[in-house]
Every structure is written in C-alpha cells, then in structure tokens.
Amino acid sequence: MAEALAQARTAADLGEVPVGAVLVDGASGEVLVRAHNLVERDADPTAHAEILAIRQAAARLGVPRLEQAELYVTLEPCAMCAAAISFARIKRLIFGAYDPKGGGVDHGARFFEQPTCHHRPEVIGGLQEQECGALLQDFFKARR
Amino acid sequence: MAEALAQARTAADLGEVPVGAVLVDGASGEVLVRAHNLVERDADPTAHAEILAIRQAAARLGVPRLEQAELYVTLEPCAMCAAAISFARIKRLIFGAYDPKGGGVDHGARFFEQPTCHHRPEVIGGLQEQECGALLQDFFKARR
C-alpha cells in the first residue's frame, strides 16, 4: 500500500485525483505494475488507476486474465473498476479508504454481490484507510 | 444501430464476442467513432466496444467528457461500461439486446439507478433487439 500511496501522491502533483494502484504477483510477491489516475492528462474518462494497472499488466502478460494477481489501491474501486477487476479474474483486492459517494464495492452498485458478477476476488477494505483518505481530502480542500 | 451491428459482425469474424458500438455527435448526427470488442486480440479485459469507443472519441476531442454524444451499442452495457458512459457524460444511450446475465443497466448493478451515479444518460433499450441478440446466440452456439 505504501507504493500505491506514492502513486497517489504523484497523481496529486499532476492535478489528478490522487488514487494510486499497484498490481502484485500473488505467488512471487513481485510488483507487476504501478499506476495512478490520468483522466485529465490522457483525456480518458476510463483512466482510473485500477484500469491502467490492469491494462498494462494484461498487455505485458499477453492475456486478458490476471488470475494470480493482487491489486492494492488507495480508494474503494468504483463500479467500472470493480467490474474490470472481476473480468481480469484478479485474486485479491486490497483497498484503503472507503468511498460512500462513488464506490462500487461496499457502496452503490456493490458489483461483487450481484448475480451478474461471475468472478469475485477476496476483498480487504480499510488498509491504511486514514492515510489514503487524507490524501483525497487534502486534494479536494486545496481545489475549493 | 446498423453500423453498430456491422461492427459486431466484424468482432465475430475475429473470434471476439460480437458486440459493436458507434458514438454519434448528438447535434450534427456525425459518426465520431466505431468500435467492437477486442478483449482477446488486445489481451485487455477492459476492451469492450463501449470502452474503446469512449476512449477513442475522448482522445480525439482532447477532453474526458463527451457531453453531446449518443452511444449506440448492440448489447446492454455491463457495469464497467455503464459507469464509463456516466463518467464520459454521454447524453443518450441506445442499446439492442438486453443482457440478464451480465448487463449493468437493467440488470445486476443497475448503475444509473445508484446514488453513486452522478450522471444519468437518457436510455433507450431494445432497439433491433432480435437482430442484436441473434448475433450473440449464433456466436456462442458455434463455439459450443
């Protein structure tokens, strides 16, 4: 999560919403990819940290499924990212801050609980919750 | 929808799940982009027709929001694509076949009905439903 937090700080420096993600090989513990939000810079509404990490790792491995992967992300994934995590068959999801306003795991769509979800990762929420959330709060406070 | 169906047929020819999408400028009626599923070829679990269309159009326009756009897609979008449609501020969504097994608009996550959804497009479902659905049924029948 420390590496995901570093990614989130890089996003903040670029003026992007500070969310960072790291994909780790669940077997070896090796970091596969690091990513952060790039919605504004890339003019891409899908360029959330999780989507970028998944796309890069899948492209590198040459398959659209990452069955051994664990995803660390500083914020509860939205419905778009939760569904992408499921499609990518990610084994375990570990996130930091909960997101009552936009989350799709423990809020709103609760994607993994739907009958339309065909792969559910193991989910651990609230890891370094305060530090992950504080980054977002500081970012939005500074923009007001 | 005829153009989206043509895209879906191209996907089927490539061995991809036959879903096609077309983004149209709601003001001029001009086609902005055409896309179809490329999950297997691109080794990208997020490469659904809708995501590819949104990413291409946003990149071309240089902004992550497509406020005047209308999206035609042959199948009810999944939760990932529904959320991406919302983030891209798409004005109107017109889809063909309903998808009880994986849809995220009228099934499962019902993303646009969630309090975590902050932009709801106008939605028209079931346009050329039979033709759009038949393409998918034929594709999966042939693979069994």
Coordinates of C-alpha atoms in Angstrom, one line a residue:
Chain A
M1 CA 0.0 0.0 0.0
A2 CA 3.0 2.3 0.6
E3 CA 3.8 2.1 -3.2
A4 CA 0.1 2.7 -4.1
L5 CA 0.2 5.8 -1.8
A6 CA 3.3 7.0 -3.6
Q7 CA 1.5 6.7 -6.9
A8 CA -1.5 8.6 -5.5
R9 CA 0.9 11.4 -4.5
T10 CA 2.3 11.6 -8.0
A11 CA -1.3 11.9 -9.3
A12 CA -1.9 14.8 -6.9
D13 CA 1.3 16.6 -8.2
L14 CA -0.2 16.3 -11.7
G15 CA -3.5 17.8 -10.6
E16 CA -5.2 14.4 -11.0
V17 CA -7.5 12.9 -8.3
P18 CA -5.0 11.2 -6.0
V19 CA -5.6 7.5 -6.4
G20 CA -2.8 5.0 -6.9
A21 CA -2.8 1.3 -7.6
V22 CA -0.2 -1.5 -7.6
L23 CA -0.6 -5.0 -9.0
V24 CA 1.4 -7.7 -7.4
D25 CA 2.0 -11.3 -8.4
G26 CA 0.3 -13.2 -5.6
A27 CA 2.8 -16.1 -5.9
S28 CA 6.2 -14.3 -6.0
G29 CA 5.2 -11.0 -4.4
E30 CA 6.8 -9.2 -7.3
V31 CA 5.3 -5.8 -8.3
L32 CA 3.8 -6.2 -11.8
V33 CA 2.8 -2.6 -12.4
R34 CA 2.2 0.7 -10.7
A35 CA -0.3 3.2 -11.9
H36 CA -2.3 6.4 -10.9
N37 CA -5.2 8.3 -12.2
L38 CA -4.6 10.0 -15.5
V39 CA -8.2 11.0 -16.5
E40 CA -7.4 14.7 -17.3
R41 CA -3.9 14.3 -18.8
D42 CA -4.9 11.5 -21.1
A43 CA -8.4 12.9 -21.8
D44 CA -9.7 9.4 -21.0
P45 CA -12.7 9.1 -18.6
T46 CA -11.7 5.4 -18.1
A47 CA -8.1 6.2 -17.0
H48 CA -8.6 5.3 -13.3
A49 CA -5.5 3.8 -11.6
E50 CA -7.0 0.3 -11.4
I51 CA -7.9 0.3 -15.1
L52 CA -4.5 1.5 -16.2
A53 CA -2.8 -1.1 -13.9
I54 CA -5.0 -4.0 -15.3
R55 CA -4.5 -2.9 -18.9
Q56 CA -0.7 -2.6 -18.6
A57 CA -0.3 -5.9 -16.7
A58 CA -2.5 -7.8 -19.1
A59 CA -0.8 -6.4 -22.1
R60 CA 2.6 -7.4 -20.7
L61 CA 1.4 -10.9 -19.9
G62 CA -0.4 -11.2 -23.3
V63 CA -3.6 -12.5 -21.8
P64 CA -6.8 -10.7 -20.6
R65 CA -6.8 -12.6 -17.3
L66 CA -4.6 -12.0 -14.3
E67 CA -5.5 -14.9 -12.1
Q68 CA -2.6 -14.8 -9.7
A69 CA -2.7 -11.0 -9.2
E70 CA -3.4 -9.0 -6.1
L71 CA -4.4 -5.4 -6.5
Y72 CA -3.6 -2.7 -3.9
V73 CA -5.5 0.6 -4.4
T74 CA -5.8 3.6 -2.2
L75 CA -9.5 4.1 -2.7
E76 CA -12.5 1.7 -2.9
P77 CA -12.9 1.0 -6.6
C78 CA -15.9 2.4 -8.4
A79 CA -18.3 0.2 -10.3
M80 CA -16.3 0.5 -13.5
C81 CA -13.1 -0.6 -11.8
A82 CA -14.8 -3.3 -9.7
A83 CA -16.2 -4.9 -12.9
A84 CA -12.8 -4.7 -14.6
I85 CA -11.2 -6.4 -11.6
S86 CA -13.8 -9.2 -11.9
F87 CA -13.3 -9.5 -15.7
A88 CA -9.5 -9.7 -15.1
R89 CA -10.1 -12.5 -12.6
I90 CA -7.9 -10.8 -10.0
K91 CA -7.5 -13.0 -7.0
R92 CA -7.4 -10.4 -4.2
L93 CA -8.3 -6.7 -3.8
I94 CA -6.9 -4.7 -1.0
F95 CA -8.1 -1.1 -0.8
G96 CA -7.5 1.9 1.5
A97 CA -10.3 4.5 2.0
Y98 CA -14.0 3.7 1.7
D99 CA -15.9 5.8 -0.9
P100 CA -19.5 6.2 0.1
K101 CA -20.0 8.8 -2.7
G102 CA -18.6 6.8 -5.7
G103 CA -17.6 3.3 -4.5
G104 CA -18.9 0.2 -6.2
V105 CA -17.7 -2.5 -3.8
D106 CA -19.2 -1.6 -0.4
H107 CA -21.5 1.1 -1.8
G108 CA -23.8 1.8 -4.7
A109 CA -23.6 -1.0 -7.3
R110 CA -21.9 -3.4 -4.9
F111 CA -20.7 -5.1 -8.0
F112 CA -19.2 -8.3 -6.5
E113 CA -22.5 -9.1 -4.7
Q114 CA -24.6 -9.0 -8.0
P115 CA -25.7 -12.2 -9.8
T116 CA -24.2 -10.6 -12.9
C117 CA -20.7 -10.8 -11.3
H118 CA -19.1 -14.1 -12.4
H119 CA -15.7 -13.8 -10.5
R120 CA -15.4 -12.4 -7.0
P121 CA -12.0 -11.5 -5.6
E122 CA -11.2 -11.8 -2.0
V123 CA -11.7 -8.2 -0.7
I124 CA -9.9 -6.5 2.2
G125 CA -11.0 -2.9 2.7
G126 CA -9.7 -0.1 5.0
L127 CA -6.0 -0.8 4.9
Q128 CA -4.2 2.4 5.8
E129 CA -7.6 4.0 5.5
Q130 CA -6.8 7.3 7.2
E131 CA -3.6 8.0 5.2
C132 CA -5.3 7.1 1.9
G133 CA -8.4 9.2 2.7
A134 CA -6.3 12.2 3.9
L135 CA -4.6 12.5 0.6
L136 CA -8.0 12.8 -1.2
Q137 CA -9.4 15.2 1.4
D138 CA -6.3 17.5 1.2
F139 CA -6.5 17.4 -2.6
F140 CA -10.2 18.5 -2.8
K141 CA -9.7 21.0 0.0
A142 CA -6.9 22.7 -1.9
R143 CA -9.1 22.9 -5.0
R144 CA -12.0 24.6 -3.3
Chain B
M1 CA -27.7 0.7 -34.9
A2 CA -27.0 -0.8 -38.4
E3 CA -23.4 0.4 -38.1
A4 CA -23.1 -1.0 -34.6
L5 CA -24.3 -4.4 -35.9
A6 CA -21.7 -4.2 -38.7
Q7 CA -19.0 -3.7 -36.0
A8 CA -20.4 -6.7 -34.0
R9 CA -20.2 -8.9 -37.1
T10 CA -16.5 -7.8 -37.6
A11 CA -15.9 -8.8 -33.9
A12 CA -17.4 -12.3 -34.6
D13 CA -15.2 -12.8 -37.6
L14 CA -12.2 -12.2 -35.3
G15 CA -13.5 -14.7 -32.7
E16 CA -14.4 -11.9 -30.3
V17 CA -17.8 -11.7 -28.5
P18 CA -19.9 -9.9 -31.1
V19 CA -20.7 -6.5 -29.6
G20 CA -20.4 -3.3 -31.6
A21 CA -20.7 0.3 -30.7
V22 CA -21.0 3.6 -32.5
L23 CA -20.6 7.1 -30.9
V24 CA -22.6 9.8 -32.7
D25 CA -22.4 13.6 -32.2
G26 CA -25.9 14.3 -30.9
A27 CA -26.0 17.8 -32.6
S28 CA -24.7 17.0 -36.1
G29 CA -25.5 13.3 -36.3
E30 CA -21.9 12.7 -37.4
V31 CA -20.4 9.4 -36.5
L32 CA -17.5 10.1 -34.1
V33 CA -16.1 6.5 -33.8
R34 CA -17.0 2.9 -34.5
A35 CA -15.6 0.1 -32.3
H36 CA -16.1 -3.6 -31.4
N37 CA -14.9 -5.9 -28.7
L38 CA -11.2 -6.7 -28.8
V39 CA -10.6 -8.3 -25.4
E40 CA -8.8 -11.4 -26.7
R41 CA -6.8 -9.8 -29.6
D42 CA -5.6 -6.9 -27.4
A43 CA -5.2 -9.0 -24.2
D44 CA -7.2 -6.3 -22.5
P45 CA -10.1 -7.3 -20.2
T46 CA -11.5 -3.7 -20.5
A47 CA -11.6 -3.7 -24.3
H48 CA -15.3 -3.8 -24.6
A49 CA -16.8 -2.0 -27.6
E50 CA -18.2 0.9 -25.5
I51 CA -14.9 1.5 -23.6
L52 CA -12.9 1.6 -26.9
A53 CA -15.4 3.9 -28.5
I54 CA -15.3 6.3 -25.5
R55 CA -11.5 6.3 -25.2
Q56 CA -11.1 6.9 -28.9
A57 CA -13.6 9.7 -29.1
A58 CA -12.3 11.4 -25.9
A59 CA -8.7 11.2 -27.1
R60 CA -9.7 12.7 -30.4
L61 CA -11.6 15.6 -28.8
G62 CA -8.9 16.1 -26.2
V63 CA -11.3 16.1 -23.2
P64 CA -12.5 13.2 -21.0
R65 CA -16.2 14.3 -21.4
L66 CA -18.4 13.7 -24.4
E67 CA -21.5 15.7 -23.4
Q68 CA -23.1 15.9 -26.8
A69 CA -22.5 12.2 -27.7
E70 CA -25.0 9.4 -28.2
L71 CA -23.9 5.8 -27.9
Y72 CA -25.4 3.0 -30.0
V73 CA -24.4 -0.4 -28.8
T74 CA -25.7 -3.8 -29.8
L75 CA -25.9 -5.2 -26.2
E76 CA -27.0 -3.8 -22.8
P77 CA -23.7 -2.4 -21.3
C78 CA -22.2 -4.2 -18.3
A79 CA -21.5 -2.3 -15.1
M80 CA -18.0 -1.3 -16.2
C81 CA -19.3 0.2 -19.4
A82 CA -22.3 1.8 -17.8
A83 CA -20.1 3.6 -15.3
A84 CA -17.7 4.7 -18.1
I85 CA -20.7 6.0 -20.0
S86 CA -21.7 8.0 -16.9
F87 CA -18.1 9.3 -16.3
A88 CA -17.9 10.4 -20.0
R89 CA -21.2 12.4 -19.5
I90 CA -22.8 10.7 -22.6
K91 CA -26.1 12.2 -23.3
R92 CA -28.1 9.3 -24.6
L93 CA -27.5 5.5 -24.6
I94 CA -29.4 3.3 -27.2
F95 CA -28.8 -0.4 -26.9
G96 CA -30.1 -3.5 -28.7
A97 CA -30.3 -6.8 -26.8
Y98 CA -31.0 -7.0 -23.0
D99 CA -28.4 -8.9 -21.1
P100 CA -29.8 -10.6 -17.9
K101 CA -26.6 -12.5 -17.3
G102 CA -24.1 -9.6 -17.5
G103 CA -25.9 -6.3 -18.0
G104 CA -25.4 -3.4 -15.6
V105 CA -28.2 -1.0 -16.8
D106 CA -31.5 -3.0 -16.4
H107 CA -29.9 -5.9 -14.5
G108 CA -27.4 -6.5 -11.7
A109 CA -25.7 -3.3 -10.7
R110 CA -28.3 -1.1 -12.4
F111 CA -25.6 1.5 -12.3
F112 CA -27.6 4.5 -13.4
E113 CA -30.1 4.0 -10.6
Q114 CA -27.5 4.1 -7.8
P115 CA -26.9 7.1 -5.6
T116 CA -23.2 6.7 -6.5
C117 CA -24.0 7.5 -10.2
H118 CA -23.6 11.3 -10.8
H119 CA -24.6 11.5 -14.4
R120 CA -27.5 9.5 -15.9
P121 CA -27.9 9.4 -19.7
E122 CA -31.3 9.1 -21.4
V123 CA -31.6 5.3 -22.0
I124 CA -33.4 3.5 -24.8
G125 CA -33.2 -0.3 -24.7
G126 CA -34.3 -3.0 -27.1
L127 CA -33.6 -1.3 -30.4
Q128 CA -33.3 -4.0 -33.1
E129 CA -33.2 -6.4 -30.1
Q130 CA -33.7 -9.6 -32.0
E131 CA -31.0 -8.9 -34.6
C132 CA -28.5 -7.9 -32.0
G133 CA -29.3 -10.9 -29.8
A134 CA -29.3 -13.4 -32.6
L135 CA -25.7 -12.4 -33.4
L136 CA -24.6 -13.3 -29.9
Q137 CA -26.7 -16.5 -29.8
D138 CA -25.2 -17.7 -33.1
F139 CA -21.7 -16.9 -31.9
F140 CA -22.0 -18.9 -28.7
K141 CA -23.8 -21.8 -30.3
A142 CA -21.0 -22.1 -32.8
R143 CA -18.4 -22.3 -30.1
R144 CA -20.1 -25.0 -28.1

